Amino acid sequence: MPAPLERIRAETMRQSHLLIPTIKENPSDADVASHRLMLRAGIIRQVASGLYTWLPLGVLVLRKIEAIVREELLRSGAQEVLMPVMQPAELWQESRRWTKMGPEMMRLQDRHQRDFCLGPTHEEIITDLFRRVIHSYKQLPCNFFQIQTKFRDEIRPRFGVIRAREFTMKDGYSFHIDQASFDATYAEMYDCYSRIFTRMQLDFRAVEADTGNIGGSNSHEFHALADTGEDTIAYATEGDYAANLDKAVAAPPPARPEPSEPMIEVATPGQTSIGAVARFLERTESTCVKTLIVKGTESLVALILRGDHELNVIKAQKLDGVLQPLEFAMDEEVNAATGAYPGSIGPVGLQLPLYVDPEAAAIADFVSGANRDGYHHQGVNWGRDVPLADAQVVDMRNVVPGDKAPNGQGVIEFLRGIEVGHIFQLGSIYSEPMQATVLDQHGNDVAPIMGCYGIGITRLVAAVIEQNHDDDGICWPEPVAPVRLHILALNYPKSDAVRAAADDLYARCQAHGIEVLFDDRDERPGVKFAEADLIGIPHRIIVGERGLKEGNVEYRLRTLPDADVVPFDDVLAKLG
Ligand code: ATP
Ligand code: MG
């Protein structure tokens, strides 16, 4: 019988044999710890921008993560498939995404000049499979996943494998006859993801997320918490509200006070920013409003925010009548529509559709541009000076720390996160146009509700390192470490005693199925220690001549500073 893979691999885990090209200095082009350490510890090498080769230690970590993901998905009832990376344009034309997808989608032609893309995602392929093989509601619900390469020509690949152009994703897709069935699977996937990230010992948080163009209310992102994360998470200090800043909302503001000032026009020469105008008029920014002119679907439109608040682009471009993607009007266009340039625009007398954030609608006696260059109004009041009846009062700002949480519990605070997973409801936006229908119990054709579930496998490796490193290197959590144990044999080539003991230990590890990396190289102890810290294997046994004379070796955890002296025969028991 052939030896199992684990046994074969174990034989190749001598460091004298294994390719682990460590680097002493910090690479200058790596901005975050995980990227630096992945390069330095010989996990990855860059091939071109956003393209990486995974080296043996990195592959071991990927396989560990994949195994956890696969196990938990199978446990939750999903089935594994494997779809092609290269996808025919026809399917994307059916879903109307061939034109909608921008330059992030990599397009190519085969030898017959037929159009293809390198899959950035696989909704079209799975929906095509579904319509070919599944015809009855009796076959629903079903849930498929794959662990496959994705290609996205990201505008700014960065942070190593966190935002790469080619990366491994676990993507999953489910099909349902009704909402109740979808909701059950969604809840199951939510739990499944929580189990996966918990098993990886990741410090993570599930947050409500924007649903993009798709709509619907079911969307959660899973974030690995890290100061270097690209996403901002808003959470409530009490209760369990947490949402991506893209989507986070605060409690509604208190009722607007009555007007107490007359409206007057004041000269504000050269003052165009909210900060400058507020200082000039000796007001606070929160008593001013800012008016942003953007392109609407019919004309220009005005977005009005409290002066100290920031526009949330994701929210704004979802508003009915606002062009998507959001586009600010050019200065000349603003001037033609309002009679003034940006910096002096305000709602009084403005002949454009108004969208007013609730916080801006809740202040009285405010300052705003007078639609005359170099002038502002102060003492402006809704109703009296600007009719609010025709305006749309709608949330379109970023929440800020200290805002009242929407659940009424505590206040909003911010955290940074790396998005490692995303689950959401697709509805029938693929099943309908692609006519992937099934017969329901009454014999009618219905388009199933779909769900979609992603995990960034390669990004997770970086996220784990962001959370688990110190000044000396990586500190792998055991469930995702390349191997559990690192044996450092000091003076291995020259000392018969060390060689005999270390070889014996290595053989015993293999006999007991303990995954091990064996440093049998002809290197100085200092080099071995430094590289072991850099590589970050959780358990370490140091075999040296001096200890062996007493029948001892040293045992150390990567995360603890001191080693224990342990009788040679007892040391493997330390691993538990
Ligand atoms: P992001 O907002 O980070 O661009 P996304 O919304 O485009 O992510 P999805 O389409 O939901 O991502 O993909 C599922 C998962 O794939 C993400 O949660 C993330 O972990 C991973 N992922 C997405 N883009 C990349 C990338 N360029 N490099 C590595 N992993 C990625
Ligand atoms: Mg993206």
XYZ file of C-alpha atoms and ligand atoms in Angstrom:
608
model
C 0.000 0.000 0.000
C 1.417 3.420 -0.877
C 2.385 5.635 2.054
C -0.222 8.270 2.993
C 0.470 11.834 1.892
C 1.221 12.950 5.443
C 4.007 10.354 5.708
C 5.528 11.297 2.364
C 5.398 14.958 3.302
C 7.007 14.303 6.656
C 10.022 12.827 4.898
C 10.527 16.086 3.062
C 10.351 18.349 6.073
C 14.092 18.530 6.633
C 15.034 22.189 6.386
C 18.228 21.263 4.556
C 15.885 20.119 1.795
C 12.899 22.468 2.016
C 12.774 25.803 0.193
C 12.362 28.481 2.873
C 14.140 31.532 1.463
C 14.067 33.821 4.508
C 15.056 37.479 4.300
C 16.788 39.313 7.160
C 15.905 42.889 6.268
C 12.439 44.354 6.009
C 11.422 44.626 2.351
C 10.967 48.307 1.586
C 7.863 47.904 -0.561
C 5.721 46.155 2.051
C 3.423 48.442 4.080
C 1.839 46.043 6.542
C 3.313 43.493 8.944
C 1.712 40.486 7.273
C 3.124 41.379 3.867
C 6.604 41.969 5.305
C 6.552 38.751 7.290
C 5.166 36.633 4.452
C 8.075 37.756 2.297
C 10.659 37.498 5.069
C 9.562 34.076 6.321
C 9.591 32.572 2.848
C 5.804 32.149 2.563
C 5.317 33.975 -0.748
C 7.275 35.653 -3.500
C 5.883 38.331 -5.759
C 5.780 37.562 -9.494
C 4.234 40.851 -10.645
C 1.898 43.393 -9.088
C -0.831 41.445 -7.249
C 0.506 38.064 -8.419
C 2.302 35.732 -6.032
C 3.939 32.348 -5.907
C 3.222 30.417 -2.741
C 6.275 28.605 -1.352
C 6.158 25.317 0.591
C 5.442 26.796 4.048
C 2.720 28.988 2.595
C 1.111 26.076 0.798
C 0.994 24.133 4.062
C -0.905 27.017 5.693
C -3.303 27.317 2.754
C -4.063 23.587 2.954
C -4.789 23.908 6.689
C -7.215 26.766 6.136
C -8.842 25.021 3.200
C -9.284 21.871 5.288
C -11.097 23.784 8.049
C -13.280 25.621 5.531
C -14.082 22.433 3.625
C -14.863 20.439 6.749
C -17.258 23.024 8.166
C -19.029 23.571 4.833
C -19.535 19.858 4.328
C -20.790 19.670 7.908
C -23.366 22.333 7.068
C -24.625 20.339 4.105
C -22.940 22.144 1.211
C -21.546 20.109 -1.725
C -18.150 20.719 -3.289
C -17.794 21.398 -7.008
C -14.991 22.869 -9.092
C -15.808 25.328 -11.861
C -13.494 26.642 -14.583
C -11.465 29.806 -14.138
C -12.041 30.714 -17.793
C -15.662 31.588 -18.507
C -17.468 32.224 -21.796
C -18.755 35.754 -22.441
C -22.175 34.414 -23.467
C -23.097 33.585 -19.876
C -22.075 37.040 -18.700
C -24.088 38.567 -21.532
C -27.151 36.652 -20.348
C -26.793 38.080 -16.845
C -25.999 41.481 -18.437
C -22.777 41.701 -16.491
C -20.462 41.485 -19.531
C -20.933 45.222 -20.047
C -21.595 46.127 -16.410
C -18.330 44.745 -15.081
C -15.646 47.336 -15.486
C -11.926 46.912 -16.084
C -11.626 44.776 -12.945
C -12.754 41.858 -15.120
C -9.942 40.348 -17.147
C -11.153 39.579 -20.664
C -9.471 37.442 -23.262
C -10.105 35.625 -26.540
C -9.429 32.064 -27.497
C -7.860 30.995 -30.820
C -11.265 31.323 -32.534
C -11.609 34.931 -31.346
C -14.368 33.953 -28.953
C -14.649 36.165 -25.858
C -13.945 34.855 -22.379
C -13.111 36.241 -18.973
C -11.005 35.003 -16.102
C -13.676 34.510 -13.463
C -13.788 37.269 -10.838
C -16.697 35.280 -9.327
C -18.868 32.361 -10.458
C -22.591 33.228 -10.233
C -23.092 32.823 -13.983
C -21.392 29.425 -14.135
C -23.257 27.972 -11.161
C -26.590 29.322 -12.434
C -25.893 27.749 -15.819
C -25.098 24.440 -14.135
C -28.265 24.705 -12.089
C -30.575 25.269 -15.061
C -29.079 22.311 -16.898
C -29.419 19.789 -14.091
C -32.050 20.904 -11.588
C -35.691 21.128 -12.619
C -37.927 20.558 -9.637
C -38.576 22.255 -6.314
C -38.111 18.803 -4.831
C -34.378 19.107 -5.515
C -34.202 22.333 -3.466
C -32.683 23.701 -1.391
C -29.175 23.031 -2.630
C -25.905 24.634 -1.720
C -22.658 24.319 -3.706
C -19.174 25.576 -2.967
C -15.733 25.484 -4.488
C -12.242 26.545 -3.501
C -10.913 28.122 -6.651
C -8.696 30.816 -8.127
C -10.307 34.170 -8.866
C -8.900 36.918 -11.007
C -9.716 40.595 -10.450
C -7.647 43.307 -12.064
C -7.786 45.450 -8.918
C -7.045 49.120 -9.550
C -4.685 49.165 -6.590
C -3.312 45.753 -5.624
C -1.718 46.195 -2.211
C -0.858 44.756 1.167
C 0.460 41.595 -0.476
C -2.166 38.878 -0.711
C -4.770 41.004 1.082
C -5.643 42.741 -2.171
C -4.130 40.674 -4.925
C -5.188 40.298 -8.533
C -5.139 36.520 -8.476
C -6.308 34.915 -5.236
C -8.029 31.862 -3.839
C -11.632 32.207 -2.767
C -14.065 29.788 -1.294
C -17.253 30.745 -3.056
C -20.629 29.169 -2.438
C -24.082 29.521 -3.950
C -27.426 28.276 -2.689
C -30.837 27.917 -4.404
C -34.226 28.078 -2.688
C -37.886 27.798 -3.516
C -38.897 30.442 -0.961
C -37.615 33.021 1.483
C -38.038 30.767 4.510
C -35.752 28.178 2.964
C -33.210 30.854 2.078
C -33.326 32.315 5.579
C -32.597 28.911 7.106
C -29.543 28.354 4.898
C -28.360 31.923 5.462
C -28.472 31.345 9.215
C -26.649 28.038 8.730
C -23.921 29.761 6.693
C -23.616 32.497 9.315
C -23.008 29.831 11.953
C -20.704 27.888 9.654
C -18.545 30.979 9.045
C -18.450 31.680 12.769
C -17.235 28.123 13.381
C -14.587 28.416 10.667
C -13.095 31.648 11.997
C -13.347 30.481 15.600
C -11.458 27.291 14.728
C -8.773 29.434 13.100
C -8.516 31.370 16.381
C -9.239 34.561 14.503
C -10.410 37.632 16.408
C -13.356 38.407 14.141
C -16.625 40.250 14.046
C -19.696 39.716 11.855
C -21.154 43.024 10.724
C -24.118 44.163 8.683
C -22.958 45.042 5.223
C -24.098 46.978 2.218
C -25.867 44.828 -0.349
C -24.489 46.710 -3.343
C -26.908 46.989 -6.240
C -28.679 43.870 -5.241
C -30.832 45.222 -2.458
C -32.416 42.971 0.100
C -31.542 43.108 3.730
C -29.480 39.983 4.202
C -25.800 40.751 4.005
C -23.084 40.202 6.561
C -19.362 40.643 6.283
C -16.955 38.836 8.561
C -13.989 40.964 9.504
C -10.703 39.997 11.065
C -10.048 42.853 13.468
C -6.763 44.606 12.698
C -5.604 48.219 12.859
C -4.277 47.851 9.325
C -7.678 46.783 7.952
C -9.073 48.715 5.003
C -12.638 48.711 6.350
C -14.138 50.713 9.165
C -16.599 48.900 11.388
C -19.075 50.869 13.462
C -20.314 49.056 16.538
C -22.492 49.938 19.490
C -20.794 50.068 22.882
C -23.787 48.186 24.295
C -25.862 45.511 22.597
C -24.699 43.763 19.463
C -25.173 46.301 16.678
C -22.210 46.295 14.269
C -22.102 47.405 10.645
C -19.641 48.343 7.964
C -19.273 52.136 7.848
C -20.673 51.892 4.285
C -23.999 51.022 5.793
C -23.910 51.990 9.489
C -26.673 54.251 10.786
C -27.166 56.190 14.013
C -30.293 56.831 16.061
C -32.484 59.609 14.574
C -31.682 63.120 15.807
C -33.927 64.924 18.310
C -36.661 67.226 16.972
C -35.578 70.492 15.340
C -35.656 73.573 17.599
C -37.833 76.544 16.631
C -36.202 79.374 14.621
C -34.780 82.115 16.820
C -32.763 84.229 14.368
C -33.731 86.175 11.279
C -32.053 85.091 8.043
C -29.442 87.527 6.860
C -26.882 87.487 4.079
C -23.285 88.053 5.174
C -20.131 88.605 3.152
C -17.603 85.787 3.573
C -14.874 86.850 1.175
C -12.471 84.061 0.263
C -14.042 81.627 2.741
C -15.104 78.511 0.874
C -14.526 75.547 3.171
C -16.940 74.809 5.995
C -14.103 75.124 8.507
C -13.090 78.552 7.197
C -16.666 79.858 7.022
C -17.450 78.623 10.549
C -14.306 80.269 11.946
C -14.996 83.479 10.045
C -18.555 83.712 11.367
C -17.568 82.410 14.795
C -19.902 79.466 14.563
C -19.278 75.738 14.958
C -19.229 73.499 11.900
C -22.205 71.614 13.299
C -24.339 74.772 12.960
C -23.497 75.042 9.247
C -24.745 72.890 6.375
C -22.754 71.911 3.334
C -24.316 71.553 -0.065
C -22.766 69.148 -2.540
C -23.882 69.242 -6.147
C -23.774 65.860 -7.870
C -25.161 64.426 -11.056
C -28.672 63.082 -10.868
C -30.483 60.885 -13.333
C -32.410 63.883 -14.751
C -30.572 67.043 -13.663
C -27.981 68.045 -11.126
C -29.103 67.440 -7.545
C -28.066 68.931 -4.199
C -26.997 66.775 -1.253
C -27.137 68.626 2.036
C -25.259 67.546 5.151
C -24.494 69.067 8.511
C -21.161 70.879 8.217
C -19.211 68.515 10.431
C -20.521 65.383 8.696
C -19.126 63.484 5.736
C -21.020 62.190 2.760
C -21.330 58.403 2.562
C -20.884 57.742 -1.132
C -22.357 54.241 -0.985
C -25.559 55.538 0.596
C -25.762 58.589 -1.668
C -25.419 56.767 -4.946
C -28.231 54.430 -3.967
C -30.728 57.286 -3.702
C -33.442 57.355 -6.333
C -32.607 60.107 -8.799
C -28.870 60.128 -8.044
C -26.494 58.852 -10.695
C -24.490 55.737 -9.909
C -21.508 55.744 -9.580
C -21.655 59.053 -7.768
C -20.239 61.900 -9.803
C -19.661 65.433 -8.568
C -20.695 68.225 -10.906
C -17.892 70.228 -12.507
C -17.411 73.750 -11.121
C -18.777 75.324 -14.320
C -21.865 73.142 -14.226
C -22.457 74.139 -10.615
C -22.096 77.787 -11.542
C -24.508 77.473 -14.456
C -27.124 75.796 -12.250
C -26.798 77.933 -9.113
C -25.132 81.201 -10.053
C -22.163 80.502 -7.799
C -19.155 78.239 -7.473
C -18.707 75.387 -4.939
C -17.986 76.866 -1.523
C -20.842 79.368 -1.718
C -23.747 77.025 -2.489
C -26.721 76.594 -0.191
C -30.349 75.467 -0.215
C -32.022 78.907 -0.036
C -33.696 79.529 -3.376
C -31.862 76.654 -5.013
C -33.740 75.356 -8.043
C -32.480 71.769 -7.817
C -33.895 68.618 -6.218
C -32.786 68.592 -2.570
C -31.703 65.559 -0.562
C -31.222 66.469 3.085
C -29.555 64.290 5.675
C -31.755 64.008 8.832
C -29.036 65.585 10.973
C -28.920 68.605 8.653
C -32.713 68.739 8.697
C -32.700 68.796 12.510
C -30.821 72.062 13.036
C -32.208 75.574 13.228
C -30.587 78.967 12.606
C -27.881 77.454 10.432
C -25.276 78.861 8.073
C -25.263 77.955 4.381
C -23.924 79.286 1.093
C -25.974 82.115 -0.433
C -25.571 80.957 -4.057
C -23.586 84.115 -4.597
C -19.814 83.901 -4.595
C -18.303 85.247 -1.386
C -21.595 85.286 0.542
C -23.361 83.071 3.046
C -26.678 83.143 4.812
C -26.902 82.811 8.531
C -29.967 82.208 10.664
C -31.419 79.942 7.959
C -34.390 77.809 8.984
C -36.133 74.920 7.278
C -39.742 75.617 6.452
C -39.477 79.358 6.944
C -36.576 79.966 4.516
C -36.306 76.697 2.615
C -39.331 74.470 2.075
C -38.536 71.030 3.354
C -41.751 69.523 2.029
C -40.362 68.952 -1.474
C -36.980 67.767 -0.259
C -36.133 64.162 0.489
C -34.888 63.782 4.040
C -32.739 60.699 3.893
C -29.688 59.307 5.662
C -26.559 59.712 3.543
C -23.760 60.472 5.984
C -21.016 58.501 7.653
C -21.762 57.867 11.291
C -19.073 59.167 13.645
C -17.813 57.873 16.985
C -20.030 59.155 19.761
C -23.248 59.048 17.696
C -26.167 57.405 19.492
C -26.393 53.782 18.382
C -29.492 52.911 16.313
C -30.600 50.250 18.789
C -30.712 52.955 21.452
C -27.990 51.113 23.350
C -24.778 52.992 23.971
C -22.896 54.984 21.381
C -21.092 54.189 18.126
C -17.385 53.379 18.228
C -15.070 52.395 15.367
C -12.858 49.393 14.742
C -10.743 48.514 11.715
C -11.218 45.201 9.971
C -10.007 43.051 7.101
C -12.973 41.554 5.258
C -12.381 37.818 5.178
C -15.892 36.616 4.430
C -19.160 37.864 3.003
C -22.577 36.225 2.904
C -25.547 37.720 1.134
C -28.846 37.232 -0.556
C -28.833 37.451 -4.348
C -32.555 37.022 -4.803
C -33.412 36.082 -8.383
C -31.103 38.506 -10.185
C -29.283 35.613 -11.853
C -31.928 32.899 -11.897
C -34.451 35.177 -13.622
C -32.485 36.581 -16.568
C -30.733 33.254 -17.089
C -34.057 31.421 -16.902
C -32.807 28.987 -14.318
C -36.307 28.048 -13.215
C -37.761 25.017 -11.497
C -41.309 23.681 -11.351
C -42.987 24.431 -8.041
C -45.587 22.219 -6.357
C -48.336 23.665 -8.592
C -46.419 23.013 -11.793
C -45.452 26.673 -12.316
C -42.021 27.813 -13.456
C -40.359 29.819 -10.696
C -36.936 31.431 -10.471
C -35.301 30.315 -7.240
C -33.932 32.709 -4.634
C -30.153 32.507 -4.516
C -27.618 33.147 -1.795
C -23.913 33.739 -2.204
C -21.147 33.071 0.300
C -17.460 33.982 -0.055
C -14.317 33.512 1.992
C -10.941 34.956 1.002
C -8.665 31.969 1.589
C -5.384 33.625 0.636
C -6.356 36.892 2.311
C -7.010 34.926 5.508
C -3.356 33.906 5.719
C -2.388 37.574 5.887
C -5.209 38.352 8.340
C -3.999 35.609 10.683
C -0.471 37.054 10.596
C -1.735 40.603 11.207
C -3.222 39.288 14.452
C -0.408 36.923 15.385
C 3.093 38.337 15.202
C 5.683 40.085 17.333
C 8.908 41.955 16.627
C 10.716 38.722 15.820
C 8.247 37.194 13.409
C 5.066 35.221 12.933
C 3.345 33.396 15.835
C 1.079 30.909 14.039
C -2.010 29.779 15.944
C -1.806 26.014 16.059
C -4.833 25.202 13.849
C -3.371 27.001 10.842
C 0.376 26.682 11.473
C 2.328 25.102 8.596
C 3.298 22.370 11.099
C 2.965 22.082 14.880
C 6.559 21.426 15.870
C 9.959 22.817 14.933
C 12.994 20.727 15.909
C 16.210 22.717 15.990
C 19.247 20.432 16.006
C 22.278 22.519 17.007
C 25.555 21.540 15.358
C 23.715 18.712 13.593
C 26.282 17.860 10.909
C 29.222 17.618 13.324
C 27.811 16.191 16.541
C 27.065 12.467 16.448
C 25.076 12.726 19.681
C 22.861 15.540 18.365
C 22.386 13.811 15.025
C 21.385 10.524 16.630
C 18.980 12.160 19.092
C 17.417 14.579 16.602
C 16.979 11.919 13.924
C 15.356 9.701 16.508
C 13.018 12.504 17.592
C 12.130 13.278 13.974
C 11.356 9.598 13.334
C 9.218 9.422 16.472
C 7.244 12.467 15.361
C 6.507 10.779 12.083
C 5.527 7.578 13.834
C 3.119 9.547 16.026
C 1.783 11.660 13.178
C 3.173 14.886 14.642
C 3.720 17.444 11.887
C 7.247 18.688 12.156
C 9.798 20.934 10.523
C 13.320 19.677 11.192
C 16.170 22.188 11.171
C 19.058 19.870 10.330
C 21.035 22.570 8.539
C 24.672 23.434 9.059
C 23.894 26.881 10.502
C 24.949 28.687 13.666
C 22.502 28.410 16.617
C 21.831 32.163 16.474
C 20.704 31.892 12.861
C 18.512 28.909 13.652
C 16.842 30.682 16.574
C 16.221 33.885 14.639
C 14.747 32.030 11.679
C 12.616 29.846 13.927
C 11.160 32.983 15.513
C 10.556 34.461 12.062
C 8.828 31.342 10.725
C 6.817 31.075 13.925
C 6.008 27.362 14.375
C 4.048 27.064 17.679
C 6.117 24.370 19.479
C 9.893 24.151 19.450
C 12.349 21.521 20.650
C 16.023 22.395 20.760
C 18.449 19.485 20.663
C 21.971 20.477 21.731
C 25.105 18.665 22.825
C 25.250 20.178 26.286
C 21.705 19.200 27.263
C 22.007 15.765 25.793
C 24.908 14.990 28.145
C 22.306 15.141 30.940
C 19.739 13.389 28.760
C 17.794 16.658 28.238
C 16.482 18.848 25.433
C 14.796 22.248 25.567
C 11.149 22.849 24.843
C 9.586 26.238 24.137
C 6.364 27.734 22.899
C 6.814 30.427 20.226
C 4.677 32.824 22.257
C 6.518 32.373 25.571
C 9.994 33.762 26.179
C 11.533 30.927 28.168
C 12.407 27.352 27.343
C 11.950 24.403 29.722
C 14.633 21.796 30.154
C 12.932 18.449 29.613
C 14.212 14.842 29.632
C 14.584 13.742 26.021
C 12.153 10.862 26.432
C 9.373 13.070 27.837
C 9.535 15.980 25.453
C 6.925 14.895 22.903
C 4.360 14.590 25.691
C 4.675 18.385 26.030
C 2.814 18.797 22.772
C -0.310 17.330 24.324
P -13.402 44.000 -1.211
O -14.465 44.942 -0.712
O -12.310 43.743 -0.207
O -12.900 44.339 -2.574
P -15.344 42.276 -2.330
O -16.602 42.800 -1.767
O -14.958 42.619 -3.702
O -14.131 42.602 -1.340
P -16.369 39.585 -2.515
O -16.691 39.705 -3.953
O -17.470 39.526 -1.529
O -15.306 40.704 -2.108
O -15.386 38.335 -2.345
C -15.429 37.436 -1.256
C -14.135 37.468 -0.472
O -12.996 37.347 -1.313
C -13.905 38.767 0.274
O -14.589 38.743 1.508
C -12.409 38.765 0.467
O -12.071 38.031 1.629
C -11.896 38.035 -0.758
N -11.335 38.970 -1.751
C -12.002 39.838 -2.537
N -11.166 40.522 -3.327
C -9.914 40.088 -3.040
C -8.616 40.410 -3.532
N -8.430 41.324 -4.483
N -7.541 39.740 -2.999
C -7.716 38.811 -2.048
N -8.921 38.467 -1.553
C -10.014 39.090 -2.033
Mg -13.624 44.073 -4.463
